[in-house]
PDB file of C-alpha atoms and ligand atoms in Angstrom:
ATOM      1  CA  MET A   1     106.087 107.911  72.733  1.00 80.00           C
ATOM      2  CA  LYS A   2     109.410 109.107  71.421  1.00 91.00           C
ATOM      3  CA  LYS A   3     109.763 108.253  67.751  1.00 96.00           C
ATOM      4  CA  ILE A   4     112.788 106.853  65.931  1.00 97.00           C
ATOM      5  CA  GLN A   5     114.085 109.412  63.440  1.00 97.00           C
ATOM      6  CA  VAL A   6     114.864 107.398  60.342  1.00 98.00           C
ATOM      7  CA  THR A   7     116.843 108.724  57.428  1.00 97.00           C
ATOM      8  CA  ARG A   8     117.387 106.997  54.121  1.00 96.00           C
ATOM      9  CA  ASP A   9     120.564 105.261  55.260  1.00 97.00           C
ATOM     10  CA  TRP A  10     118.829 103.285  58.086  1.00 98.00           C
ATOM     11  CA  VAL A  11     118.732  99.484  58.045  1.00 98.00           C
ATOM     12  CA  LEU A  12     116.014  97.183  59.304  1.00 98.00           C
ATOM     13  CA  PHE A  13     117.065  93.863  60.829  1.00 98.00           C
ATOM     14  CA  LEU A  14     114.315  91.303  61.305  1.00 98.00           C
ATOM     15  CA  ASP A  15     114.024  88.023  63.088  1.00 98.00           C
ATOM     16  CA  ARG A  16     111.943  85.559  61.177  1.00 98.00           C
ATOM     17  CA  ASP A  17     109.702  83.178  63.214  1.00 97.00           C
ATOM     18  CA  GLY A  18     107.151  85.101  65.226  1.00 97.00           C
ATOM     19  CA  VAL A  19     107.864  88.314  63.355  1.00 98.00           C
ATOM     20  CA  ILE A  20     107.448  87.601  59.638  1.00 98.00           C
ATOM     21  CA  ASN A  21     105.624  84.274  59.938  1.00 98.00           C
ATOM     22  CA  GLU A  22     103.680  82.350  62.538  1.00 97.00           C
ATOM     23  CA  ARG A  23     105.974  80.505  64.968  1.00 95.00           C
ATOM     24  CA  ILE A  24     105.020  76.860  65.486  1.00 92.00           C
ATOM     25  CA  PRO A  25     106.089  76.192  69.152  1.00 90.00           C
ATOM     26  CA  GLY A  26     108.387  73.209  69.475  1.00 88.00           C
ATOM     27  CA  GLU A  27     108.487  72.613  65.755  1.00 90.00           C
ATOM     28  CA  TYR A  28     110.684  73.576  62.840  1.00 93.00           C
ATOM     29  CA  ILE A  29     109.267  74.990  59.595  1.00 95.00           C
ATOM     30  CA  THR A  30     110.975  72.940  56.910  1.00 94.00           C
ATOM     31  CA  ASP A  31     108.652  73.583  53.974  1.00 93.00           C
ATOM     32  CA  PHE A  32     106.975  76.685  52.516  1.00 96.00           C
ATOM     33  CA  ASN A  33     103.626  74.876  52.862  1.00 95.00           C
ATOM     34  CA  GLN A  34     103.975  75.297  56.639  1.00 95.00           C
ATOM     35  CA  PHE A  35     104.952  78.970  56.304  1.00 97.00           C
ATOM     36  CA  ARG A  36     102.262  81.472  57.129  1.00 98.00           C
ATOM     37  CA  PHE A  37     102.940  85.198  56.878  1.00 98.00           C
ATOM     38  CA  LEU A  38     101.528  87.076  59.875  1.00 98.00           C
ATOM     39  CA  ASP A  39      98.726  89.570  59.199  1.00 98.00           C
ATOM     40  CA  GLY A  40      99.853  92.812  57.602  1.00 98.00           C
ATOM     41  CA  VAL A  41     103.475  91.748  57.154  1.00 98.00           C
ATOM     42  CA  LEU A  42     103.534  91.707  53.361  1.00 98.00           C
ATOM     43  CA  GLU A  43     101.902  95.197  53.212  1.00 98.00           C
ATOM     44  CA  PHE A  44     104.386  96.353  55.851  1.00 98.00           C
ATOM     45  CA  LEU A  45     107.333  95.087  53.845  1.00 98.00           C
ATOM     46  CA  GLU A  46     106.131  96.994  50.790  1.00 98.00           C
ATOM     47  CA  LYS A  47     106.055 100.270  52.745  1.00 98.00           C
ATOM     48  CA  ALA A  48     109.303  99.556  54.637  1.00 98.00           C
ATOM     49  CA  SER A  49     111.101  98.885  51.361  1.00 98.00           C
ATOM     50  CA  GLY A  50     110.575 102.576  50.534  1.00 97.00           C
ATOM     51  CA  ILE A  51     111.953 103.653  53.920  1.00 97.00           C
ATOM     52  CA  PHE A  52     114.979 101.481  54.722  1.00 98.00           C
ATOM     53  CA  LYS A  53     118.163 101.191  52.746  1.00 98.00           C
ATOM     54  CA  TYR A  54     118.328  97.471  53.449  1.00 98.00           C
ATOM     55  CA  ILE A  55     115.940  94.948  55.042  1.00 98.00           C
ATOM     56  CA  ILE A  56     117.917  92.006  56.425  1.00 98.00           C
ATOM     57  CA  LEU A  57     116.738  88.786  58.055  1.00 98.00           C
ATOM     58  CA  VAL A  58     118.785  87.228  60.857  1.00 98.00           C
ATOM     59  CA  THR A  59     117.405  83.904  62.027  1.00 98.00           C
ATOM     60  CA  ASN A  60     118.514  81.074  64.322  1.00 96.00           C
ATOM     61  CA  GLN A  61     117.660  77.769  62.586  1.00 96.00           C
ATOM     62  CA  GLN A  62     119.011  74.956  64.780  1.00 95.00           C
ATOM     63  CA  GLY A  63     116.775  72.509  62.902  1.00 95.00           C
ATOM     64  CA  ILE A  64     119.738  72.200  60.514  1.00 96.00           C
ATOM     65  CA  GLY A  65     122.206  71.233  63.248  1.00 96.00           C
ATOM     66  CA  LYS A  66     119.707  68.776  64.604  1.00 96.00           C
ATOM     67  CA  GLY A  67     119.379  67.147  61.182  1.00 96.00           C
ATOM     68  CA  ILE A  68     115.619  68.045  60.900  1.00 96.00           C
ATOM     69  CA  MET A  69     116.144  70.039  57.701  1.00 96.00           C
ATOM     70  CA  THR A  70     119.000  70.613  55.222  1.00 96.00           C
ATOM     71  CA  GLU A  71     120.509  73.952  54.227  1.00 97.00           C
ATOM     72  CA  SER A  72     119.110  73.474  50.700  1.00 97.00           C
ATOM     73  CA  GLU A  73     115.573  72.962  52.114  1.00 97.00           C
ATOM     74  CA  LEU A  74     115.939  76.131  54.117  1.00 97.00           C
ATOM     75  CA  ASP A  75     117.309  78.005  51.050  1.00 97.00           C
ATOM     76  CA  LEU A  76     114.326  76.875  49.051  1.00 97.00           C
ATOM     77  CA  LEU A  77     111.870  77.937  51.681  1.00 97.00           C
ATOM     78  CA  HIS A  78     113.563  81.375  51.782  1.00 98.00           C
ATOM     79  CA  GLU A  79     113.440  81.672  47.988  1.00 98.00           C
ATOM     80  CA  CYS A  80     109.699  81.032  48.092  1.00 98.00           C
ATOM     81  CA  MET A  81     109.308  83.599  50.910  1.00 98.00           C
ATOM     82  CA  ILE A  82     111.287  86.264  49.039  1.00 98.00           C
ATOM     83  CA  ARG A  83     109.312  85.579  45.821  1.00 98.00           C
ATOM     84  CA  GLU A  84     106.066  86.235  47.689  1.00 98.00           C
ATOM     85  CA  VAL A  85     107.498  89.396  49.299  1.00 98.00           C
ATOM     86  CA  ARG A  86     108.564  90.676  45.840  1.00 98.00           C
ATOM     87  CA  ARG A  87     105.187  89.809  44.343  1.00 98.00           C
ATOM     88  CA  CYS A  88     103.725  92.174  46.970  1.00 98.00           C
ATOM     89  CA  ARG A  89     106.290  94.873  45.941  1.00 98.00           C
ATOM     90  CA  GLY A  90     108.463  94.456  49.012  1.00 98.00           C
ATOM     91  CA  LYS A  91     112.082  93.477  49.409  1.00 98.00           C
ATOM     92  CA  ILE A  92     114.302  91.439  51.644  1.00 98.00           C
ATOM     93  CA  ASP A  93     117.882  92.260  50.666  1.00 98.00           C
ATOM     94  CA  ALA A  94     119.599  89.317  52.396  1.00 98.00           C
ATOM     95  CA  ILE A  95     118.985  86.464  54.791  1.00 98.00           C
ATOM     96  CA  TYR A  96     121.578  85.242  57.327  1.00 98.00           C
ATOM     97  CA  TYR A  97     120.912  82.139  59.337  1.00 98.00           C
ATOM     98  CA  CYS A  98     122.751  80.116  61.921  1.00 97.00           C
ATOM     99  CA  GLY A  99     122.105  76.435  61.718  1.00 96.00           C
ATOM    100  CA  ASP A 100     124.186  75.575  64.767  1.00 95.00           C
ATOM    101  CA  LYS A 101     122.589  73.747  67.712  1.00 95.00           C
ATOM    102  CA  SER A 102     122.248  75.865  70.831  1.00 93.00           C
ATOM    103  CA  THR A 103     124.272  73.227  72.684  1.00 94.00           C
ATOM    104  CA  GLN A 104     127.270  73.777  70.358  1.00 92.00           C
ATOM    105  CA  SER A 105     129.707  75.932  72.356  1.00 89.00           C
ATOM    106  CA  ASN A 106     131.162  78.112  69.564  1.00 90.00           C
ATOM    107  CA  ASN A 107     127.846  78.759  67.799  1.00 94.00           C
ATOM    108  CA  SER A 108     126.931  81.920  65.893  1.00 96.00           C
ATOM    109  CA  ARG A 109     123.331  82.102  67.200  1.00 97.00           C
ATOM    110  CA  LYS A 110     121.704  85.288  68.403  1.00 97.00           C
ATOM    111  CA  PRO A 111     122.349  86.921  70.847  1.00 97.00           C
ATOM    112  CA  LYS A 112     125.857  86.533  69.477  1.00 97.00           C
ATOM    113  CA  THR A 113     126.439  89.164  66.864  1.00 98.00           C
ATOM    114  CA  ASP A 114     128.133  87.123  64.151  1.00 98.00           C
ATOM    115  CA  MET A 115     125.182  87.360  61.715  1.00 98.00           C
ATOM    116  CA  ALA A 116     125.219  91.132  61.875  1.00 98.00           C
ATOM    117  CA  TYR A 117     128.910  91.203  60.963  1.00 98.00           C
ATOM    118  CA  TRP A 118     128.329  88.787  58.105  1.00 98.00           C
ATOM    119  CA  ALA A 119     125.747  91.258  56.851  1.00 98.00           C
ATOM    120  CA  ARG A 120     128.182  94.134  57.156  1.00 98.00           C
ATOM    121  CA  GLU A 121     130.783  92.235  55.147  1.00 98.00           C
ATOM    122  CA  ASP A 122     128.285  92.099  52.330  1.00 98.00           C
ATOM    123  CA  PHE A 123     126.931  95.611  52.845  1.00 98.00           C
ATOM    124  CA  PRO A 124     129.825  97.676  54.235  1.00 98.00           C
ATOM    125  CA  ASP A 125     127.693 100.839  54.442  1.00 98.00           C
ATOM    126  CA  ILE A 126     125.548  99.316  57.250  1.00 98.00           C
ATOM    127  CA  ASP A 127     125.778 101.444  60.387  1.00 98.00           C
ATOM    128  CA  PHE A 128     124.492  99.453  63.391  1.00 98.00           C
ATOM    129  CA  MET A 129     123.755 102.690  65.209  1.00 98.00           C
ATOM    130  CA  LYS A 130     121.385 103.541  62.393  1.00 98.00           C
ATOM    131  CA  SER A 131     119.711 100.158  62.532  1.00 98.00           C
ATOM    132  CA  ILE A 132     116.576  98.725  64.121  1.00 98.00           C
ATOM    133  CA  MET A 133     116.242  95.102  65.307  1.00 98.00           C
ATOM    134  CA  VAL A 134     112.760  93.683  65.452  1.00 98.00           C
ATOM    135  CA  GLY A 135     112.191  90.285  67.107  1.00 98.00           C
ATOM    136  CA  ASP A 136     109.780  88.341  69.268  1.00 97.00           C
ATOM    137  CA  SER A 137     112.316  87.183  71.795  1.00 96.00           C
ATOM    138  CA  ILE A 138     114.564  88.786  74.333  1.00 95.00           C
ATOM    139  CA  THR A 139     117.455  87.037  72.582  1.00 96.00           C
ATOM    140  CA  ASP A 140     116.802  89.266  69.576  1.00 97.00           C
ATOM    141  CA  MET A 141     116.844  92.350  71.788  1.00 97.00           C
ATOM    142  CA  ASP A 142     120.124  91.281  73.378  1.00 96.00           C
ATOM    143  CA  PHE A 143     121.586  90.883  69.846  1.00 98.00           C
ATOM    144  CA  GLY A 144     120.375  94.341  68.885  1.00 98.00           C
ATOM    145  CA  LYS A 145     121.648  96.092  72.011  1.00 97.00           C
ATOM    146  CA  ARG A 146     125.121  94.448  71.778  1.00 98.00           C
ATOM    147  CA  LEU A 147     125.340  96.308  68.450  1.00 98.00           C
ATOM    148  CA  GLU A 148     123.744  99.502  69.813  1.00 98.00           C
ATOM    149  CA  MET A 149     120.745  99.186  67.547  1.00 98.00           C
ATOM    150  CA  GLN A 150     117.191 100.419  68.382  1.00 98.00           C
ATOM    151  CA  THR A 151     115.297  97.323  69.630  1.00 97.00           C
ATOM    152  CA  VAL A 152     111.626  96.532  69.063  1.00 97.00           C
ATOM    153  CA  LEU A 153     109.954  93.552  70.717  1.00 97.00           C
ATOM    154  CA  VAL A 154     106.807  92.207  69.078  1.00 97.00           C
ATOM    155  CA  GLY A 155     104.366  89.237  69.234  1.00 95.00           C
ATOM    156  CA  GLU A 156     104.739  86.801  72.048  1.00 92.00           C
ATOM    157  CA  CYS A 157     107.614  88.760  73.689  1.00 89.00           C
ATOM    158  CA  LEU A 158     109.394  85.528  74.673  1.00 90.00           C
ATOM    159  CA  GLY A 159     111.443  85.940  77.862  1.00 88.00           C
ATOM    160  CA  TYR A 160     110.331  89.529  78.444  1.00 90.00           C
ATOM    161  CA  THR A 161     110.015  90.908  81.896  1.00 86.00           C
ATOM    162  CA  ASP A 162     108.631  94.398  82.427  1.00 77.00           C
ATOM    163  CA  GLN A 163     111.042  97.351  82.005  1.00 72.00           C
ATOM    164  CA  ASP A 164     113.751  95.240  80.424  1.00 83.00           C
ATOM    165  CA  VAL A 165     116.673  97.516  79.577  1.00 91.00           C
ATOM    166  CA  LEU A 166     117.337  95.617  76.335  1.00 95.00           C
ATOM    167  CA  VAL A 167     113.940  96.707  74.888  1.00 95.00           C
ATOM    168  CA  ASP A 168     113.321 100.171  73.445  1.00 96.00           C
ATOM    169  CA  TYR A 169     109.794  99.540  72.136  1.00 96.00           C
ATOM    170  CA  VAL A 170     107.177  96.839  72.721  1.00 95.00           C
ATOM    171  CA  LEU A 171     104.640  96.587  69.839  1.00 96.00           C
ATOM    172  CA  GLU A 172     101.915  94.154  68.982  1.00 97.00           C
ATOM    173  CA  GLY A 173     103.405  93.178  65.623  1.00 98.00           C
ATOM    174  CA  LEU A 174     105.906  94.136  62.958  1.00 98.00           C
ATOM    175  CA  PRO A 175     103.376  96.267  61.000  1.00 98.00           C
ATOM    176  CA  ASP A 176     103.035  98.538  64.066  1.00 98.00           C
ATOM    177  CA  LEU A 177     106.659  99.630  63.605  1.00 98.00           C
ATOM    178  CA  LEU A 178     105.438 102.244  61.135  1.00 98.00           C
ATOM    179  CA  SER A 179     103.732 104.045  64.023  1.00 97.00           C
ATOM    180  CA  VAL A 180     107.025 104.733  65.836  1.00 97.00           C
ATOM    181  CA  LEU A 181     109.066 105.872  62.827  1.00 98.00           C
ATOM    182  CA  GLU A 182     109.561 109.478  61.886  1.00 97.00           C
ATOM    183  CA  CYS A 183     110.814 109.308  58.310  1.00 94.00           C
ATOM    184  CA  GLU A 184     112.825 111.809  56.329  1.00 81.00           C
ATOM    185  CA  LYS A 185     110.577 113.599  53.835  1.00 73.00           C
TER     186      LYS A 185
HETATM  187 MG1  LIG B   1     111.563  84.534  66.649  1.00 92.21          MG
END
C-alpha cells in the first residue's frame, strides 16, 4: 500500500462519532457519561500529537438544531473529552461543529466545507492539500475530497460502496492510520 508522506506541517482532520468515540445509532450523545472512547484512540492521539501540526475535529451535531441538546451541553462534553485526551498526553487543537438540522437548506454540515474554512480562519497556515480527513461515513470522505485532502474511511464505513473514488484508504479504526503514514525523521 502506498503510504502518505507526512511532514511536520501536515494537519489531521477528524470526524467524532464512530472515529473517536462509539457511535450510538439513532441517538445523540448529550453527556460525557455516554461518551466512550474507541479502543486505542487515546494512545493514537498521543502519538499523532507528535506527528501533526494540528489535530482538528469537525463534527455534524444536528441534535442541537433538533433541540435535543444545547450548545453549552455540547461544549461541556467537548471540554471533558479534551481533558481526557490531554491527561493521556494527546492534543485536539480545535473543535468545529455544525448544529444545523440536515433539513435546513443553507446548513454548514459536512460534506459542505464550511467547517474546514472556519478552521483555516483560526489557523491560516493550514494547507488542505497537506491534510488528512478521517471519518466513518462517506459524507466525511466527500468533505475531504472537496478540499483535496487525503481521505481515510474507518469503522462502520457508512454509505461505502467498493472502489469509491472519494476514499483513498479504508482502515479498521483511527489507530491504524499510523500504519499508512511515512513520517519525516
Ligand atoms: Mg461519524
